[in-house]
Amino acid sequence: MKINFLALSAFGVLISISVQAQVIQQSYKDQVETLVQDPAVKKAFDHILSIDEQTVQDMITLTEIPSPSHHEEEKGKVFAQMLRDAGADSVWTDEVGNVIALRKGTKSERTFLVEGHLDTVFPFGTDVTVKQRGDTLFAPGITDANRSLAIVVALLKTMIHENIRTKDDIWFAGTVGEEGLGDLKGMKHLFREGAYPLAAHIAIDGGGLEDIVNGGIGSLRYKVTFKGSGGHSYGAFGIGNPHNALAQAVVSFVPKADAFTKDGPKTTYSISVLGGGTSVNSIPYESWMLVDMRSETQEKLQGINQLFLESIQEGLEKENAIIRRGEALTVDIEKVGDRPSGLADPDSPLIQRTMAIAKHLSGNDPRLSSSSTNSNIAFSMGVPAVTIGRGGLGGGAHSLDEWWINKDGHLAIQQVLLLILMQGGWM
Amino acid sequence: MKINFLALSAFGVLISISVQAQVIQQSYKDQVETLVQDPAVKKAFDHILSIDEQTVQDMITLTEIPSPSHHEEEKGKVFAQMLRDAGADSVWTDEVGNVIALRKGTKSERTFLVEGHLDTVFPFGTDVTVKQRGDTLFAPGITDANRSLAIVVALLKTMIHENIRTKDDIWFAGTVGEEGLGDLKGMKHLFREGAYPLAAHIAIDGGGLEDIVNGGIGSLRYKVTFKGSGGHSYGAFGIGNPHNALAQAVVSFVPKADAFTKDGPKTTYSISVLGGGTSVNSIPYESWMLVDMRSETQEKLQGINQLFLESIQEGLEKENAIIRRGEALTVDIEKVGDRPSGLADPDSPLIQRTMAIAKHLSGNDPRLSSSSTNSNIAFSMGVPAVTIGRGGLGGGAHSLDEWWINKDGHLAIQQVLLLILMQGGWM
């Protein structure tokens, strides 16, 4: 997902507030102008338009297959068949479930990745039937990211139909575990140590043409559980209370975190969910919290993480210091999310290319921002990466009322095609 | 309920730890010895034994009618009919649902109350069918307090059959709202300002014959909810976090409460249940906790209550002092329980009588303790009161595995009868 923060984008989802100033170098603008005049490109653009109805149908087909994170198999199979039917050189599913189609390059010296994610935030049992009212398609997950998957298929079809090959190999993929507790599973696998080397990464997971994600907000998420014996609130009084330890930990953490986040790269923390206890007349046997910390930089993320982990121990020690009987409390710290942060230089070729194309196709000034998407991994490794939009009009991402209208939806596909051609060395 | 704390009683439930030393004055012992030699009493004891099977059947009938606190109507109707069938002078149901049978006295100068409670801790939908395995009866609520209700019926039957009248009027009752969030509703109504004056209160809601509750542990219970706007953990960072305010409140409270409860009458506090928040990547819009405070004395209870309420405000102010944008957090404080404390003097006539009878019937030294029962109200008002046992062997109160064996169960009924005769002025 492009988790998108405050202002409403054309997609009705909240977009990041850390929008950066940007300058598009003339050389990239010139390359785009040249490229779009090329008769082969014009023909490819026409083909994208000619298969537009089928691309929308593919989106609908894929949307109606449930695929919560960690359960993308069924959708992966259908998506793989679409890639085979498009005529990919080869299609395979890797160890974690990423579905990948190879489009061989003319030189094959490098490989880059173009992908949408297979998973949605919706659990099994959610009605994912697509409903049409007027020109609007409604269904949970229809844009995020089934539209992205349909774009991947349309791109592969177009390159094959128009017999376009870049110098580099391209992996057209549907990836697993992008959402929530998927924790970028698919992408961590593709960029793991010792993996087949990928030279660049284009993620299709955003809103409008001009909304370009060139940075990854890193995040660390924990479930922390303080534990004790529990007992009757009166009869067992004096034993350690896990709720007290949790409160002590939070109160140790907050002032330090508040000071730490007052300046420098944007860094945040949230005690987001907590719970525990059985009844009003019982000292609980456990108290837990889900905590989210994010930063634009890895250094600040590690800094606040350190403060957090210290505070957990302090909370535990403070409560254990005042218990009058029974065993000391203990604590379990479970990391439930770990997304690295990173930033691609606005002057780097991939970002410059993306901005030049977006400006040309949309007529608007592109907006760079940081967010949390599959590209976080590549950003953090310094691999050229960008997350771009899926086009059309849409809204309600992550809600049951998610919707999409095919308003010039083909432009987003054309945008990715241009980026592939420029990045892959076609001209 | 006799909520009963640490040591296992004959009933397998936990009994209070504040057991007091006691001396039974010889005059009360002598009265008991005289009483049990009386032929009318011997006949009455025989009658209790002769209807023992029906008393057990009444307990089963009543157990199989669900009656969670605040929903005692159906059981109340059946119980009222049992009292009518026993031949009560009159039977009525009061404004809150207490079912009361009058046994007129010979002088009627005073009235005292003998009761068991109609409600159980089990919600609708709980299987309350009584199952027998060997000599053991299993069902949620079978002892607590359906056995008590059956004893009330057996006592009334016996007094009518044996034509026994005390000088005082007696109200034989089944009362509502004793458990949990019932918060002693029935008893608060019966002892409200301006109510028909009751001169004494005998609650049947304990374990063995020798377990005598002469004190009420007072309690105050709150649900405290801190509220804010909520928002995205990254995008809305800087708004107030209700979890932080809750943690600050707990941390303000605990050291003060720890110091306050270190000496003097036993006083306790427990942050028992807490919750709030929607997802790991959201600042919550609310954070709530259920808190229980208890004390042997009203003064200490009010003292810790004051510390608690101050701490809630401090927690709110501390978090509001560091928020960077958005509205200030607010807090709702809802009192969900208020049971006064009190203590009956071990040398007072009702407690002396109860101890003398218990010693005679059980052969064991009686144990006085404080607990949380219907008698709390009378204790707090200085009205003579006691909570005594329902006899037999039992265990698993408040659990689905609650059980009871009719091991000399008639002794508990005979115990209450002797107490009624002594308290009501029969001899």
XYZ file of N, CA and C in Angstrom, chain B residues 242-321:
240
model
N -4.588 8.892 24.297
C -5.288 8.510 25.526
C -4.569 7.413 26.325
N -3.854 6.506 25.634
C -3.110 5.474 26.367
C -2.024 6.104 27.245
N -1.389 7.146 26.720
C -0.344 7.804 27.510
C -0.946 8.440 28.757
N -2.103 9.054 28.610
C -2.754 9.681 29.766
C -3.128 8.635 30.804
N -3.638 7.507 30.319
C -3.995 6.422 31.243
C -2.757 5.936 31.992
N -1.671 5.733 31.250
C -0.434 5.269 31.897
C 0.050 6.294 32.920
N -0.004 7.565 32.561
C 0.401 8.620 33.505
C -0.464 8.577 34.761
N -1.761 8.366 34.588
C -2.663 8.315 35.744
C -2.303 7.131 36.645
N -2.052 5.989 36.047
C -1.702 4.800 36.838
C -0.396 5.051 37.596
N 0.561 5.637 36.892
C 1.872 5.866 37.514
C 1.799 6.971 38.578
N 0.892 7.924 38.427
C 0.676 8.904 39.505
C 0.077 8.218 40.732
N -0.823 7.292 40.471
C -1.600 6.679 41.553
C -0.801 5.658 42.362
N -0.103 4.770 41.656
C 0.465 3.592 42.313
C 1.402 3.933 43.483
N 2.360 4.842 43.348
C 3.247 5.084 44.504
C 2.493 5.654 45.705
N 1.526 6.536 45.425
C 0.741 7.103 46.526
C -0.111 6.009 47.183
N -0.714 5.184 46.354
C -1.559 4.110 46.887
C -0.721 3.086 47.639
N 0.474 2.835 47.124
C 1.374 1.879 47.788
C 1.695 2.361 49.203
N 2.047 3.647 49.311
C 2.361 4.198 50.631
C 1.134 4.181 51.543
N 0.001 4.531 50.972
C -1.238 4.668 51.753
C -1.711 3.330 52.321
N -1.384 2.241 51.637
C -1.906 0.928 52.041
C -0.893 0.124 52.845
N 0.234 0.735 53.188
C 1.291 -0.012 53.871
C 0.931 -0.334 55.321
N 0.118 0.504 55.962
C -0.316 0.169 57.319
C -1.765 0.574 57.535
N -2.271 0.248 58.723
C -3.663 0.528 59.039
C -4.560 -0.596 58.549
N -5.874 -0.355 58.610
C -6.826 -1.377 58.154
C -6.528 -1.779 56.718
N -6.706 -3.054 56.436
C -6.340 -3.546 55.107
C -7.102 -2.793 54.019
N -6.352 -2.275 53.085
C -6.888 -1.475 51.985
C -6.132 -1.894 50.726
N -6.849 -2.102 49.651
C -6.203 -2.605 48.426
C -6.652 -1.813 47.206
N -5.878 -1.954 46.131
C -6.243 -1.329 44.852
C -5.773 -2.241 43.744
N -6.489 -2.228 42.648
C -6.092 -3.047 41.496
C -6.530 -2.374 40.207
N -5.550 -2.109 39.332
C -5.874 -1.766 37.948
C -6.168 -3.111 37.308
N -7.419 -3.403 37.064
C -7.823 -4.793 36.808
C -7.940 -5.134 35.327
N -8.594 -4.277 34.586
C -8.791 -4.540 33.159
C -8.536 -3.231 32.427
N -7.848 -3.318 31.297
C -7.742 -2.108 30.482
C -7.803 -2.456 29.015
N -8.078 -1.442 28.208
C -8.223 -1.698 26.779
C -8.330 -0.401 26.009
N -8.419 -0.557 24.691
C -8.560 0.593 23.817
C -7.592 0.520 22.662
N -7.972 1.169 21.567
C -7.139 1.177 20.369
C -7.714 0.268 19.306
N -7.422 0.619 18.040
C -8.024 -0.121 16.929
C -7.005 -0.916 16.118
N -5.840 -0.376 15.880
C -4.841 -1.086 15.080
C -3.467 -0.544 15.429
N -2.448 -1.315 15.072
C -1.084 -0.963 15.491
C -0.638 0.361 14.887
N -1.237 0.758 13.775
C -0.798 1.998 13.138
C -1.771 3.159 13.372
N -2.489 3.100 14.489
C -3.413 4.193 14.828
C -3.217 4.651 16.264
N -3.134 5.951 16.445
C -3.250 6.533 17.776
C -4.705 6.335 18.200
N -4.954 5.754 19.385
C -6.325 5.387 19.746
C -7.186 6.613 20.033
N -8.493 6.455 19.876
C -9.403 7.530 20.267
C -9.869 7.366 21.700
N -9.603 6.169 22.295
C -9.915 6.049 23.718
C -9.049 4.990 24.377
N -8.918 5.122 25.682
C -8.176 4.182 26.507
C -8.939 4.079 27.815
N -9.281 2.859 28.206
C -10.127 2.723 29.399
C -9.540 1.700 30.368
N -9.921 1.847 31.623
C -9.515 0.855 32.627
C -10.628 0.659 33.646
N -10.698 -0.569 34.149
C -11.571 -0.908 35.264
C -10.703 -1.043 36.509
N -11.077 -0.325 37.544
C -10.249 -0.259 38.745
C -11.092 -0.637 39.961
N -10.476 -1.380 40.852
C -11.145 -1.874 42.064
C -10.342 -1.422 43.281
N -11.015 -0.812 44.225
C -10.361 -0.421 45.485
C -11.221 -0.944 46.630
N -10.586 -1.479 47.660
C -11.337 -2.043 48.783
C -10.692 -1.658 50.102
N -11.509 -1.655 51.109
C -10.942 -1.437 52.439
C -11.850 -2.012 53.507
N -11.213 -2.350 54.622
C -11.982 -2.790 55.785
C -12.725 -1.620 56.411
N -12.226 -0.395 56.186
C -12.915 0.746 56.793
C -13.298 1.771 55.735
N -14.378 2.458 56.050
C -14.900 3.463 55.133
C -13.913 4.630 55.001
N -13.238 4.933 56.088
C -12.304 6.060 56.092
C -11.138 5.812 55.129
N -10.556 4.620 55.215
C -9.441 4.294 54.318
C -9.933 4.206 52.863
N -11.139 3.697 52.695
C -11.676 3.584 51.335
C -11.822 4.966 50.715
N -12.321 5.907 51.510
C -12.457 7.270 50.995
C -11.092 7.905 50.742
N -10.132 7.543 51.579
C -8.782 8.085 51.417
C -8.140 7.631 50.115
N -8.227 6.347 49.820
C -7.585 5.858 48.590
C -8.371 6.342 47.367
N -9.671 6.476 47.547
C -10.512 7.010 46.465
C -10.064 8.420 46.076
N -9.755 9.204 47.094
C -9.308 10.577 46.848
C -7.991 10.580 46.058
N -7.055 9.721 46.470
C -5.775 9.623 45.759
C -6.008 9.210 44.304
N -6.934 8.280 44.114
C -7.208 7.788 42.767
C -7.759 8.901 41.877
N -8.754 9.602 42.378
C -9.386 10.643 41.556
C -8.404 11.773 41.237
N -7.548 12.109 42.189
C -6.508 13.113 41.912
C -5.569 12.637 40.810
N -5.225 11.354 40.865
C -4.260 10.811 39.908
C -4.808 10.809 38.483
N -6.095 10.592 38.364
C -6.710 10.622 37.030
C -6.515 12.010 36.418
N -6.767 13.029 37.220
C -6.598 14.393 36.712
C -5.133 14.673 36.383
N -4.229 14.185 37.232
C -2.800 14.396 36.978
C -2.378 13.731 35.676
N -2.866 12.508 35.457
C -2.525 11.794 34.221
C -2.983 12.569 33.003
N -4.211 13.056 33.083
C -4.767 13.834 31.971
C -3.922 15.079 31.716
N -3.572 15.776 32.794
C -2.809 17.025 32.632
C -1.416 16.755 32.080
N -0.783 15.685 32.533
C 0.575 15.393 32.057
C 0.587 15.129 30.560
N -0.358 14.336 30.062
C -0.367 14.062 28.621
C -0.767 15.322 27.851
N -1.760 16.028 28.361
C -2.176 17.250 27.652
C -1.050 18.292 27.583
N -0.131 18.230 28.556
C 0.965 19.209 28.572
C 1.960 18.971 27.442
